[in-house]
């Protein structure tokens, strides 16, 4: 009996505890059509402006932006001018970003004057991170 108790204690002490935590990234996809379709300077101004948000909007992790990649595939919409993807560290950061002064200024000085219309798609990518407790 004594040996069984010691064996149980040894096996329990050696077992690792598996902890899983959920991490998520929040994506904000914006597709923009210019008032002057195809205008290279206007496209670049939108791209540069959106990239300037990184480090100035809390919770914004990254911005990828570029011009349309034309395609002849029927499932691809090539009618827009600029696409951008903003990645946020939390749902709260995504929700709050439009209220920041830098975004408000961009809306007033760049987006409204240059953009005819746009579409926005938000989605979340959830991942289960697997970790081990210290032994």
PDB file of C-alpha atoms in Angstrom:
ATOM      1  CA  UNK A   1       0.000   0.000   0.000  1.00  0.00           C
ATOM      2  CA  UNK A   2       2.851   2.347   0.883  1.00  0.00           C
ATOM      3  CA  UNK A   3       4.449   1.729  -2.520  1.00  0.00           C
ATOM      4  CA  UNK A   4       1.166   2.451  -4.288  1.00  0.00           C
ATOM      5  CA  UNK A   5       0.876   5.798  -2.499  1.00  0.00           C
ATOM      6  CA  UNK A   6       4.457   6.757  -3.426  1.00  0.00           C
ATOM      7  CA  UNK A   7       3.926   5.702  -7.037  1.00  0.00           C
ATOM      8  CA  UNK A   8       0.706   7.749  -7.231  1.00  0.00           C
ATOM      9  CA  UNK A   9       2.449  10.816  -5.817  1.00  0.00           C
ATOM     10  CA  UNK A  10       5.357  10.447  -8.245  1.00  0.00           C
ATOM     11  CA  UNK A  11       3.114  10.041 -11.284  1.00  0.00           C
ATOM     12  CA  UNK A  12       0.891  12.960 -10.295  1.00  0.00           C
ATOM     13  CA  UNK A  13       3.886  15.206  -9.704  1.00  0.00           C
ATOM     14  CA  UNK A  14       5.370  14.388 -13.112  1.00  0.00           C
ATOM     15  CA  UNK A  15       2.205  14.975 -15.075  1.00  0.00           C
ATOM     16  CA  UNK A  16       2.041  18.270 -16.893  1.00  0.00           C
ATOM     17  CA  UNK A  17      -1.089  20.327 -16.878  1.00  0.00           C
ATOM     18  CA  UNK A  18      -2.349  21.345 -20.285  1.00  0.00           C
ATOM     19  CA  UNK A  19      -3.665  24.918 -20.418  1.00  0.00           C
ATOM     20  CA  UNK A  20      -5.421  26.268 -23.454  1.00  0.00           C
ATOM     21  CA  UNK A  21      -6.081  29.918 -23.959  1.00  0.00           C
ATOM     22  CA  UNK A  22      -7.904  31.522 -26.807  1.00  0.00           C
ATOM     23  CA  UNK A  23      -6.219  34.276 -28.777  1.00  0.00           C
ATOM     24  CA  UNK A  24      -7.884  36.288 -31.472  1.00  0.00           C
ATOM     25  CA  UNK A  25      -7.069  38.832 -34.113  1.00  0.00           C
ATOM     26  CA  UNK A  26      -9.687  41.178 -35.494  1.00  0.00           C
ATOM     27  CA  UNK A  27      -9.558  42.054 -39.177  1.00  0.00           C
ATOM     28  CA  UNK A  28     -11.061  45.163 -40.750  1.00  0.00           C
ATOM     29  CA  UNK A  29     -11.162  44.883 -44.551  1.00  0.00           C
ATOM     30  CA  UNK A  30     -11.992  47.996 -46.559  1.00  0.00           C
ATOM     31  CA  UNK A  31     -12.527  48.071 -50.327  1.00  0.00           C
ATOM     32  CA  UNK A  32     -12.592  51.574 -51.860  1.00  0.00           C
ATOM     33  CA  UNK A  33     -13.749  52.971 -55.190  1.00  0.00           C
ATOM     34  CA  UNK A  34     -12.350  56.375 -56.145  1.00  0.00           C
ATOM     35  CA  UNK A  35     -14.305  59.327 -57.505  1.00  0.00           C
ATOM     36  CA  UNK A  36     -11.625  59.396 -60.212  1.00  0.00           C
ATOM     37  CA  UNK A  37     -11.216  55.651 -60.936  1.00  0.00           C
ATOM     38  CA  UNK A  38      -7.660  54.522 -61.625  1.00  0.00           C
ATOM     39  CA  UNK A  39      -6.014  57.764 -60.462  1.00  0.00           C
ATOM     40  CA  UNK A  40      -2.568  56.604 -59.294  1.00  0.00           C
ATOM     41  CA  UNK A  41      -1.936  59.613 -57.018  1.00  0.00           C
ATOM     42  CA  UNK A  42      -5.285  59.230 -55.250  1.00  0.00           C
ATOM     43  CA  UNK A  43      -4.703  55.508 -54.816  1.00  0.00           C
ATOM     44  CA  UNK A  44      -1.281  56.139 -53.277  1.00  0.00           C
ATOM     45  CA  UNK A  45      -2.616  58.831 -50.961  1.00  0.00           C
ATOM     46  CA  UNK A  46      -5.180  56.385 -49.566  1.00  0.00           C
ATOM     47  CA  UNK A  47      -2.524  53.691 -49.137  1.00  0.00           C
ATOM     48  CA  UNK A  48      -0.044  56.023 -47.426  1.00  0.00           C
ATOM     49  CA  UNK A  49      -2.707  57.488 -45.161  1.00  0.00           C
ATOM     50  CA  UNK A  50      -3.937  54.095 -43.987  1.00  0.00           C
ATOM     51  CA  UNK A  51      -0.392  52.844 -43.341  1.00  0.00           C
ATOM     52  CA  UNK A  52       0.317  55.948 -41.239  1.00  0.00           C
ATOM     53  CA  UNK A  53      -2.210  54.744 -38.640  1.00  0.00           C
ATOM     54  CA  UNK A  54       0.159  52.070 -37.282  1.00  0.00           C
ATOM     55  CA  UNK A  55       1.638  53.191 -33.970  1.00  0.00           C
ATOM     56  CA  UNK A  56      -0.896  56.009 -33.685  1.00  0.00           C
ATOM     57  CA  UNK A  57      -4.104  54.053 -33.089  1.00  0.00           C
ATOM     58  CA  UNK A  58      -4.082  51.952 -29.905  1.00  0.00           C
ATOM     59  CA  UNK A  59      -4.525  48.243 -30.564  1.00  0.00           C
ATOM     60  CA  UNK A  60      -3.827  48.482 -34.300  1.00  0.00           C
ATOM     61  CA  UNK A  61      -1.250  45.789 -35.037  1.00  0.00           C
ATOM     62  CA  UNK A  62      -0.738  46.229 -38.779  1.00  0.00           C
ATOM     63  CA  UNK A  63      -2.089  47.653 -42.020  1.00  0.00           C
ATOM     64  CA  UNK A  64      -1.694  46.075 -45.440  1.00  0.00           C
ATOM     65  CA  UNK A  65      -2.857  48.189 -48.358  1.00  0.00           C
ATOM     66  CA  UNK A  66      -2.565  48.107 -52.111  1.00  0.00           C
ATOM     67  CA  UNK A  67      -4.186  48.620 -55.480  1.00  0.00           C
ATOM     68  CA  UNK A  68      -6.554  46.245 -57.194  1.00  0.00           C
ATOM     69  CA  UNK A  69      -5.030  43.208 -58.870  1.00  0.00           C
ATOM     70  CA  UNK A  70      -6.999  42.934 -62.128  1.00  0.00           C
ATOM     71  CA  UNK A  71      -8.380  39.523 -62.956  1.00  0.00           C
ATOM     72  CA  UNK A  72     -10.383  37.966 -65.754  1.00  0.00           C
ATOM     73  CA  UNK A  73     -11.792  35.303 -63.432  1.00  0.00           C
ATOM     74  CA  UNK A  74     -15.570  35.772 -63.177  1.00  0.00           C
ATOM     75  CA  UNK A  75     -15.570  35.324 -59.372  1.00  0.00           C
ATOM     76  CA  UNK A  76     -13.099  38.168 -58.805  1.00  0.00           C
ATOM     77  CA  UNK A  77     -14.370  41.730 -58.449  1.00  0.00           C
ATOM     78  CA  UNK A  78     -11.728  43.984 -60.012  1.00  0.00           C
ATOM     79  CA  UNK A  79     -13.895  47.093 -60.099  1.00  0.00           C
ATOM     80  CA  UNK A  80     -12.411  48.791 -57.031  1.00  0.00           C
ATOM     81  CA  UNK A  81      -9.254  50.904 -56.685  1.00  0.00           C
ATOM     82  CA  UNK A  82      -7.727  50.247 -53.261  1.00  0.00           C
ATOM     83  CA  UNK A  83      -8.042  47.483 -50.710  1.00  0.00           C
ATOM     84  CA  UNK A  84      -6.751  47.523 -47.176  1.00  0.00           C
ATOM     85  CA  UNK A  85      -6.657  45.147 -44.244  1.00  0.00           C
ATOM     86  CA  UNK A  86      -6.214  46.451 -40.723  1.00  0.00           C
ATOM     87  CA  UNK A  87      -5.443  43.966 -37.938  1.00  0.00           C
ATOM     88  CA  UNK A  88      -6.460  44.775 -34.362  1.00  0.00           C
ATOM     89  CA  UNK A  89      -5.449  43.049 -31.149  1.00  0.00           C
ATOM     90  CA  UNK A  90      -8.938  43.131 -29.639  1.00  0.00           C
ATOM     91  CA  UNK A  91     -12.579  43.651 -30.429  1.00  0.00           C
ATOM     92  CA  UNK A  92     -12.503  46.782 -28.285  1.00  0.00           C
ATOM     93  CA  UNK A  93      -9.625  48.270 -30.328  1.00  0.00           C
ATOM     94  CA  UNK A  94     -11.533  47.581 -33.551  1.00  0.00           C
ATOM     95  CA  UNK A  95     -14.669  49.156 -32.129  1.00  0.00           C
ATOM     96  CA  UNK A  96     -12.884  52.283 -30.873  1.00  0.00           C
ATOM     97  CA  UNK A  97     -10.531  53.069 -33.777  1.00  0.00           C
ATOM     98  CA  UNK A  98     -12.986  55.196 -35.826  1.00  0.00           C
ATOM     99  CA  UNK A  99     -13.201  57.725 -32.983  1.00  0.00           C
ATOM    100  CA  UNK A 100      -9.469  58.496 -32.870  1.00  0.00           C
ATOM    101  CA  UNK A 101      -8.455  61.926 -34.196  1.00  0.00           C
ATOM    102  CA  UNK A 102      -6.085  60.518 -36.836  1.00  0.00           C
ATOM    103  CA  UNK A 103      -8.924  58.492 -38.350  1.00  0.00           C
ATOM    104  CA  UNK A 104     -11.353  61.414 -38.158  1.00  0.00           C
ATOM    105  CA  UNK A 105      -8.788  63.639 -39.900  1.00  0.00           C
ATOM    106  CA  UNK A 106      -8.211  61.032 -42.637  1.00  0.00           C
ATOM    107  CA  UNK A 107     -11.940  60.730 -43.159  1.00  0.00           C
ATOM    108  CA  UNK A 108     -12.323  64.489 -43.554  1.00  0.00           C
ATOM    109  CA  UNK A 109      -9.145  65.277 -45.511  1.00  0.00           C
ATOM    110  CA  UNK A 110      -8.529  62.157 -47.617  1.00  0.00           C
ATOM    111  CA  UNK A 111     -11.337  59.611 -47.725  1.00  0.00           C
ATOM    112  CA  UNK A 112     -14.341  61.910 -48.237  1.00  0.00           C
ATOM    113  CA  UNK A 113     -12.667  64.038 -50.953  1.00  0.00           C
ATOM    114  CA  UNK A 114     -11.268  61.061 -52.915  1.00  0.00           C
ATOM    115  CA  UNK A 115     -13.615  58.117 -52.381  1.00  0.00           C
ATOM    116  CA  UNK A 116     -16.909  57.600 -54.180  1.00  0.00           C
ATOM    117  CA  UNK A 117     -17.955  54.623 -52.032  1.00  0.00           C
ATOM    118  CA  UNK A 118     -16.508  51.771 -50.007  1.00  0.00           C
ATOM    119  CA  UNK A 119     -17.391  48.422 -48.437  1.00  0.00           C
ATOM    120  CA  UNK A 120     -16.237  47.196 -45.055  1.00  0.00           C
ATOM    121  CA  UNK A 121     -15.932  43.608 -43.830  1.00  0.00           C
ATOM    122  CA  UNK A 122     -14.918  42.747 -40.271  1.00  0.00           C
ATOM    123  CA  UNK A 123     -14.031  39.254 -39.127  1.00  0.00           C
ATOM    124  CA  UNK A 124     -12.299  37.539 -36.234  1.00  0.00           C
ATOM    125  CA  UNK A 125      -9.669  34.803 -36.390  1.00  0.00           C
ATOM    126  CA  UNK A 126      -9.668  32.705 -33.227  1.00  0.00           C
ATOM    127  CA  UNK A 127      -6.812  30.409 -32.351  1.00  0.00           C
ATOM    128  CA  UNK A 128      -6.340  28.091 -29.439  1.00  0.00           C
ATOM    129  CA  UNK A 129      -2.893  28.569 -27.980  1.00  0.00           C
ATOM    130  CA  UNK A 130      -1.599  25.493 -26.183  1.00  0.00           C
ATOM    131  CA  UNK A 131       0.711  25.996 -23.250  1.00  0.00           C
ATOM    132  CA  UNK A 132       2.099  23.966 -20.402  1.00  0.00           C
ATOM    133  CA  UNK A 133       2.174  24.918 -16.802  1.00  0.00           C
ATOM    134  CA  UNK A 134       5.590  25.143 -15.139  1.00  0.00           C
ATOM    135  CA  UNK A 135       6.670  21.823 -13.685  1.00  0.00           C
TER     136      UNK A 135
END
